[in-house]
XYZ file of C-alpha atoms in Angstrom:
353
model
C 6.886 90.948 95.852
C 3.180 90.074 95.388
C 3.263 90.896 91.543
C 6.306 88.412 91.094
C 4.451 85.580 92.852
C 1.355 85.925 90.765
C 3.532 86.207 87.575
C 5.593 82.909 88.837
C 2.501 81.235 89.349
C 1.090 82.340 85.856
C 4.100 81.036 84.231
C 3.985 77.698 86.218
C 0.301 77.338 84.903
C 1.118 78.027 81.281
C 4.150 75.422 81.431
C 1.773 72.678 82.733
C -0.587 73.213 80.288
C 1.985 73.129 77.305
C 3.448 69.880 78.716
C -0.352 68.252 78.959
C -0.706 69.409 75.248
C 2.514 67.957 74.223
C 1.695 64.684 75.861
C -1.855 64.663 74.518
C -0.556 64.839 70.812
C 2.224 62.416 71.435
C -0.239 59.653 72.572
C -3.008 60.103 69.976
C -1.093 58.702 67.113
C 0.016 55.696 69.461
C -3.854 54.997 70.290
C -4.391 55.324 66.441
C -1.561 52.754 65.708
C -2.853 50.250 68.236
C -6.218 50.423 66.962
C -5.249 49.733 63.361
C -3.120 47.373 64.447
C -5.546 45.464 66.179
C -7.849 45.851 63.215
C -5.578 44.051 60.953
C -4.975 41.255 63.478
C -8.668 40.861 63.330
C -8.679 40.458 59.677
C -6.271 38.085 59.713
C -7.720 35.784 62.120
C -11.001 35.987 60.233
C -9.602 35.037 56.875
C -7.622 31.897 58.197
C -10.059 30.853 60.850
C -10.819 27.128 60.728
C -14.535 27.769 61.829
C -16.913 30.736 61.193
C -16.911 33.300 63.838
C -20.195 33.631 65.743
C -19.236 36.483 67.996
C -20.147 39.947 66.690
C -17.484 41.767 64.377
C -16.368 44.655 63.176
C -18.190 45.450 59.934
C -15.447 45.559 57.063
C -15.718 46.810 53.509
C -16.212 44.184 51.186
C -13.192 45.106 48.952
C -10.996 43.579 51.649
C -12.114 40.018 50.565
C -9.897 38.030 48.391
C -9.821 35.037 46.442
C -7.688 33.115 48.882
C -9.561 34.301 52.007
C -12.861 33.204 50.330
C -11.283 29.598 49.653
C -9.923 29.179 52.905
C -13.466 30.215 54.703
C -15.261 27.870 52.399
C -13.011 25.034 53.614
C -13.429 25.869 56.942
C -16.872 25.992 56.829
C -17.148 22.556 55.025
C -15.232 21.140 57.536
C -17.421 22.650 60.285
C -20.472 21.200 58.683
C -18.703 17.673 58.545
C -18.336 17.954 62.021
C -21.798 19.245 62.744
C -23.342 16.390 60.549
C -21.247 13.841 62.403
C -22.050 15.233 65.916
C -25.585 15.502 65.009
C -25.845 11.895 63.212
C -27.998 9.532 65.233
C -26.336 6.716 67.548
C -28.172 3.890 66.264
C -26.687 1.781 63.385
C -28.057 2.281 60.044
C -29.265 -0.471 57.776
C -26.754 -1.847 55.587
C -26.558 -0.983 52.102
C -26.138 -4.293 50.485
C -25.388 -4.973 46.380
C -26.104 -8.430 45.519
C -25.480 -10.284 42.046
C -24.969 -13.817 40.863
C -23.974 -15.996 37.929
C -25.929 -19.061 36.561
C -24.734 -21.394 33.758
C -27.736 -23.586 32.879
C -27.913 -26.518 30.234
C -31.272 -26.946 28.511
C -32.642 -29.477 25.945
C -35.452 -27.365 25.004
C -33.912 -24.157 24.369
C -36.579 -21.993 22.823
C -38.587 -23.089 25.843
C -35.933 -22.245 28.246
C -35.389 -18.728 26.886
C -39.312 -17.852 26.793
C -39.555 -19.033 30.518
C -36.366 -16.904 31.589
C -37.833 -13.709 29.841
C -41.285 -14.402 31.340
C -39.677 -15.031 35.018
C -37.906 -11.509 34.677
C -41.282 -9.980 34.033
C -43.277 -11.481 36.549
C -40.746 -10.456 39.358
C -40.886 -6.982 38.319
C -37.408 -6.878 36.640
C -35.831 -6.139 32.951
C -33.330 -7.515 30.655
C -30.529 -5.356 30.643
C -28.349 -7.216 27.986
C -28.828 -10.390 26.208
C -26.932 -12.222 23.213
C -27.644 -15.497 21.459
C -24.821 -17.570 19.633
C -24.895 -21.038 17.670
C -23.585 -23.275 15.108
C -24.826 -24.525 11.954
C -25.099 -28.193 11.467
C -25.794 -29.883 7.945
C -28.436 -32.694 8.309
C -28.430 -36.004 6.535
C -31.311 -34.876 4.347
C -29.165 -32.137 2.938
C -31.106 -29.548 5.254
C -29.176 -27.109 7.786
C -30.194 -25.719 11.468
C -28.515 -23.850 13.981
C -27.629 -26.158 16.964
C -25.411 -25.774 20.113
C -27.102 -22.414 20.781
C -25.830 -20.430 23.494
C -28.024 -17.308 25.376
C -26.148 -14.887 27.382
C -28.594 -12.627 29.652
C -27.808 -9.883 31.995
C -31.088 -9.155 33.837
C -32.040 -6.881 36.901
C -34.259 -8.188 39.732
C -35.600 -6.205 42.656
C -33.510 -6.853 45.401
C -36.303 -8.193 47.734
C -37.044 -10.951 45.295
C -33.550 -11.862 44.472
C -33.389 -15.349 46.188
C -36.704 -16.077 45.014
C -35.936 -15.676 41.538
C -32.755 -17.890 41.658
C -34.632 -20.579 43.139
C -37.025 -20.322 40.145
C -34.201 -20.092 37.678
C -32.873 -23.585 38.710
C -36.216 -25.146 37.083
C -34.914 -23.838 33.467
C -32.672 -26.761 32.761
C -29.474 -28.639 34.430
C -27.664 -26.105 36.646
C -23.795 -26.344 36.192
C -22.881 -23.560 38.326
C -24.551 -20.726 40.568
C -22.161 -18.267 41.963
C -23.723 -15.385 44.668
C -21.918 -12.148 45.386
C -22.716 -9.639 48.123
C -21.097 -6.166 48.602
C -21.662 -3.773 51.633
C -21.441 -0.251 50.354
C -22.767 0.884 53.693
C -19.502 2.943 54.425
C -19.250 4.449 50.936
C -22.613 5.412 50.753
C -22.704 7.278 54.369
C -19.502 9.052 52.999
C -21.318 10.416 50.144
C -24.034 11.418 52.109
C -21.833 13.335 54.510
C -19.995 14.879 51.809
C -23.230 16.007 50.143
C -24.539 17.545 52.996
C -21.416 19.605 53.633
C -21.188 20.867 49.963
C -24.991 21.686 50.310
C -24.241 23.948 53.686
C -21.240 25.233 51.852
C -23.627 26.417 48.990
C -25.893 28.256 50.934
C -23.128 30.088 52.558
C -21.465 31.070 49.215
C -25.051 32.305 48.070
C -25.450 34.440 51.140
C -21.847 35.932 50.899
C -22.489 36.409 47.198
C -25.724 38.638 47.993
C -23.792 40.586 50.116
C -20.786 41.369 48.390
C -20.516 44.190 46.028
C -16.826 43.978 44.989
C -16.005 42.665 41.125
C -13.284 40.337 42.317
C -14.886 38.974 45.109
C -18.091 38.260 43.089
C -15.594 36.466 40.662
C -13.997 34.310 43.305
C -17.451 33.681 44.975
C -18.854 32.329 41.562
C -15.771 30.203 40.735
C -16.019 28.558 44.202
C -19.743 28.084 44.034
C -19.744 26.375 40.409
C -16.771 24.127 41.721
C -19.087 23.404 44.569
C -22.107 22.530 42.532
C -20.150 20.475 40.419
C -18.814 18.281 43.390
C -22.394 18.037 44.524
C -24.026 17.010 40.994
C -20.900 14.374 41.040
C -21.909 12.858 44.353
C -25.586 12.828 43.598
C -24.935 10.886 40.592
C -22.652 8.544 42.567
C -25.619 8.267 45.104
C -28.211 7.431 42.303
C -26.091 4.842 40.745
C -25.688 3.189 44.155
C -29.362 3.173 44.809
C -29.958 1.597 41.195
C -27.487 -1.068 42.137
C -29.027 -1.374 45.604
C -32.503 -1.935 44.713
C -32.040 -4.119 41.586
C -29.846 -7.181 41.898
C -27.755 -8.245 38.820
C -28.084 -11.603 37.517
C -25.908 -13.165 34.588
C -27.756 -16.319 33.243
C -25.933 -18.587 30.352
C -28.470 -20.980 28.852
C -26.612 -23.570 26.686
C -28.681 -25.822 24.492
C -27.334 -29.568 24.494
C -28.695 -33.043 23.382
C -27.999 -34.906 26.583
C -27.504 -33.372 30.179
C -24.016 -33.447 31.542
C -24.110 -35.662 34.506
C -23.869 -33.523 37.862
C -22.687 -36.603 39.605
C -20.283 -39.446 38.570
C -22.208 -42.496 37.073
C -20.717 -45.857 37.462
C -21.348 -48.165 34.378
C -20.467 -51.972 33.890
C -18.222 -53.518 30.861
C -21.252 -54.552 29.117
C -22.797 -51.222 28.731
C -19.641 -49.730 27.890
C -19.048 -52.257 25.151
C -22.613 -51.952 24.103
C -22.143 -48.248 23.930
C -18.921 -48.468 21.780
C -20.640 -50.946 19.257
C -23.725 -48.785 18.947
C -21.810 -45.345 18.667
C -19.190 -47.237 16.128
C -21.686 -48.462 13.747
C -23.819 -45.323 14.000
C -20.429 -43.412 13.061
C -20.049 -45.859 10.131
C -23.484 -45.357 8.681
C -23.223 -41.686 9.212
C -19.866 -41.469 7.338
C -21.160 -43.898 4.480
C -24.268 -41.489 4.214
C -22.015 -38.205 4.094
C -19.965 -40.331 1.192
C -23.049 -41.002 -0.770
C -24.260 -37.531 -0.329
C -21.269 -36.050 -1.524
C -20.749 -38.285 -4.284
C -24.503 -37.187 -5.403
C -23.154 -33.604 -5.054
C -20.168 -34.309 -7.093
C -21.939 -36.498 -9.774
C -22.670 -33.798 -12.222
C -19.250 -32.824 -12.350
C -17.695 -36.151 -12.626
C -19.856 -37.085 -15.470
C -18.820 -34.049 -17.383
C -15.189 -34.867 -16.491
C -15.695 -38.205 -17.874
C -17.241 -37.333 -21.042
C -14.102 -34.775 -21.542
C -11.731 -37.413 -20.746
C -13.634 -39.848 -23.198
C -13.487 -37.375 -26.187
C -9.976 -36.863 -25.679
C -9.085 -40.454 -25.777
C -11.177 -41.026 -28.677
C -9.646 -38.098 -30.694
C -6.011 -39.374 -29.503
C -6.841 -42.931 -30.944
C -7.994 -41.417 -34.444
C -4.999 -39.711 -34.906
C -3.092 -42.553 -33.747
C -4.777 -44.972 -36.407
C -4.274 -42.377 -39.162
C -0.541 -42.322 -38.104
C -0.212 -45.922 -38.630
C -2.157 -46.073 -41.654
C 0.236 -43.568 -43.164
C 3.512 -45.376 -41.858
C 1.888 -48.799 -43.258
C 1.236 -47.134 -46.893
C 4.848 -45.645 -46.814
C 6.209 -49.159 -45.714
C 4.598 -50.910 -48.503
C 5.467 -48.582 -51.021
C 9.145 -48.814 -50.092
C 9.102 -52.830 -50.270
C 7.371 -52.627 -53.715
C 10.230 -50.335 -55.020
C 12.751 -52.445 -53.472
C 11.428 -55.687 -55.391
C 12.960 -56.167 -59.263
C 10.861 -55.531 -62.078
C 9.376 -59.047 -63.595
C 11.171 -60.280 -66.989
C 8.753 -61.027 -69.974
C 9.044 -64.756 -71.247
C 10.898 -65.444 -74.484
C 9.043 -67.444 -77.312
C 11.097 -69.615 -79.080
């Protein structure tokens, strides 16, 4: 009886051990599956995160990186850097970025002196001539000579922004100012956007370089280098735009048109009496008549050699025609005389008785 009890106890212990072993085997795969699922979820969250994780993470092999995950993370880093730049920006207002420009139309009776004065003023103010064009008409004078009149100079100059107003004040002394238009453009918002974008791209470039150093997988290296090339291209483009804005902000653009005239156009209406108007009409009429007569005589003198040759040719032709006509008339007269002589009867001899 005692042996039976001992045997039953041993069988119970063996049965308990078997059940425990089976339970351990079945729970091990479940634990492994839960661990793998958690790791997969962690990788997915890391690739699609909007901000880079700062908490300690499980080390992953570099072969798990793909082009899509790199692009997504780079854009997330860019957004994060932009937000950081916005948060760290000073609260006080920045100085406005202004671009100034102006257009001037000026009449001058001393064209050469005005052009020289304009170029000297640009040099004295520390600016430079960006573009210049000169036009003019050819006029023939009464003495037969020709000269260029009604000249017009079109200048585009760049002046330091700090001396923009001072230059316009001095340019008014070049002659009779017909028009002066000033413009101002505020590019502060555009400039600030460029700077924020540039800061974000530089931060993104640094992180891509760090990832490039740690990556050993070929596909990851190619994807990282492509994204890095795009970031650097955008960086260069924004830097070029910022340099262009800096030049426009530092140097204002002034367009100056210089027109050569004999008499200034009145900028204010002038009241004239009837006698003054009559005097001006007679004076202008007489001047026009004398000028027309002079032009006629000059043109006649130019044409005189041709006229003389033409007259000589016409005279020669008339002389030849007259000679031919005389010969024809002489022949006709001779024939007529011969015919009349033939019609007369012969004379009879007188008979002598």
